């Protein structure tokens, strides 16, 4: 190979990186019913909580991806599409997502102020997306936003221990990419370190303002 001459600090480089085959952003919402959740014991006294001990209007939730297999790519199926008059083969990708949702409720002040965890539940949702994701590519799913809110909450005091029924809505925004590891040959400049920022010097000691009108003053104050 003949060496090429480049100006400045440029050099012909080979780098390992990921080629993005396709990339979409999409939003999904789904409802979840959590029924017959037994109220826990009061963390302060150890006594069993009842419906009369909680503020039903303060039920909240959090949702996070599962620690184990948060995203599972089930399969991908080739499908032919005509886009702008051109026939192209894309993939219908089936994705399974595993989450954990945690429900909380506030105790009434006369019981003992504070928030208690009622239940931690695991659930799964699946979806399909169309991507340019031929066999050999990796499919990466990243959540840009993931939250939930409680729609309805009711406490059943006819059973012992009392139980909480909740319906909630989960909303997620996600970035989905199909990628493949590649080695690229590029011409680039080498990076140089930036200038060091100066450390702020110690401030010069200053005296607070004096009151010479009243002190020191040997005269009398009218």
mmCIF file of C-alpha atoms in Angstrom, residues 34 37 55-63 101-106 115-119 148-150 153 164 166 168:
data_model
loop_
_atom_site.group_PDB
_atom_site.id
_atom_site.type_symbol
_atom_site.label_atom_id
_atom_site.label_comp_id
_atom_site.label_asym_id
_atom_site.label_seq_id
_atom_site.Cartn_x
_atom_site.Cartn_y
_atom_site.Cartn_z
ATOM 1 C CA UNK A 34 -52.351 -5.028 40.763
ATOM 2 C CA UNK A 37 -51.925 -6.663 47.641
ATOM 3 C CA UNK A 55 -54.056 7.744 53.062
ATOM 4 C CA UNK A 56 -55.566 6.134 49.953
ATOM 5 C CA UNK A 57 -55.041 9.354 47.956
ATOM 6 C CA UNK A 58 -51.248 9.082 48.303
ATOM 7 C CA UNK A 59 -50.676 5.746 46.548
ATOM 8 C CA UNK A 60 -47.709 6.081 44.176
ATOM 9 C CA UNK A 61 -45.554 3.787 42.075
ATOM 10 C CA UNK A 62 -42.125 3.444 40.517
ATOM 11 C CA UNK A 63 -41.102 1.248 37.605
ATOM 12 C CA UNK A 101 -43.102 -2.006 39.659
ATOM 13 C CA UNK A 102 -43.176 -0.944 43.308
ATOM 14 C CA UNK A 103 -46.257 0.493 45.024
ATOM 15 C CA UNK A 104 -46.048 2.896 47.996
ATOM 16 C CA UNK A 105 -48.589 4.584 50.258
ATOM 17 C CA UNK A 106 -48.371 7.223 52.990
ATOM 18 C CA UNK A 115 -44.249 6.139 53.434
ATOM 19 C CA UNK A 116 -44.396 2.346 53.310
ATOM 20 C CA UNK A 117 -43.774 -0.074 50.474
ATOM 21 C CA UNK A 118 -46.855 -2.188 49.817
ATOM 22 C CA UNK A 119 -45.756 -4.497 47.034
ATOM 23 C CA UNK A 148 -45.760 5.289 35.986
ATOM 24 C CA UNK A 149 -48.716 6.870 37.725
ATOM 25 C CA UNK A 150 -51.599 5.475 39.734
ATOM 26 C CA UNK A 153 -56.620 2.817 44.226
ATOM 27 C CA UNK A 164 -54.979 -2.805 48.278
ATOM 28 C CA UNK A 166 -54.411 -0.520 42.223
ATOM 29 C CA UNK A 168 -51.657 2.114 37.110
#
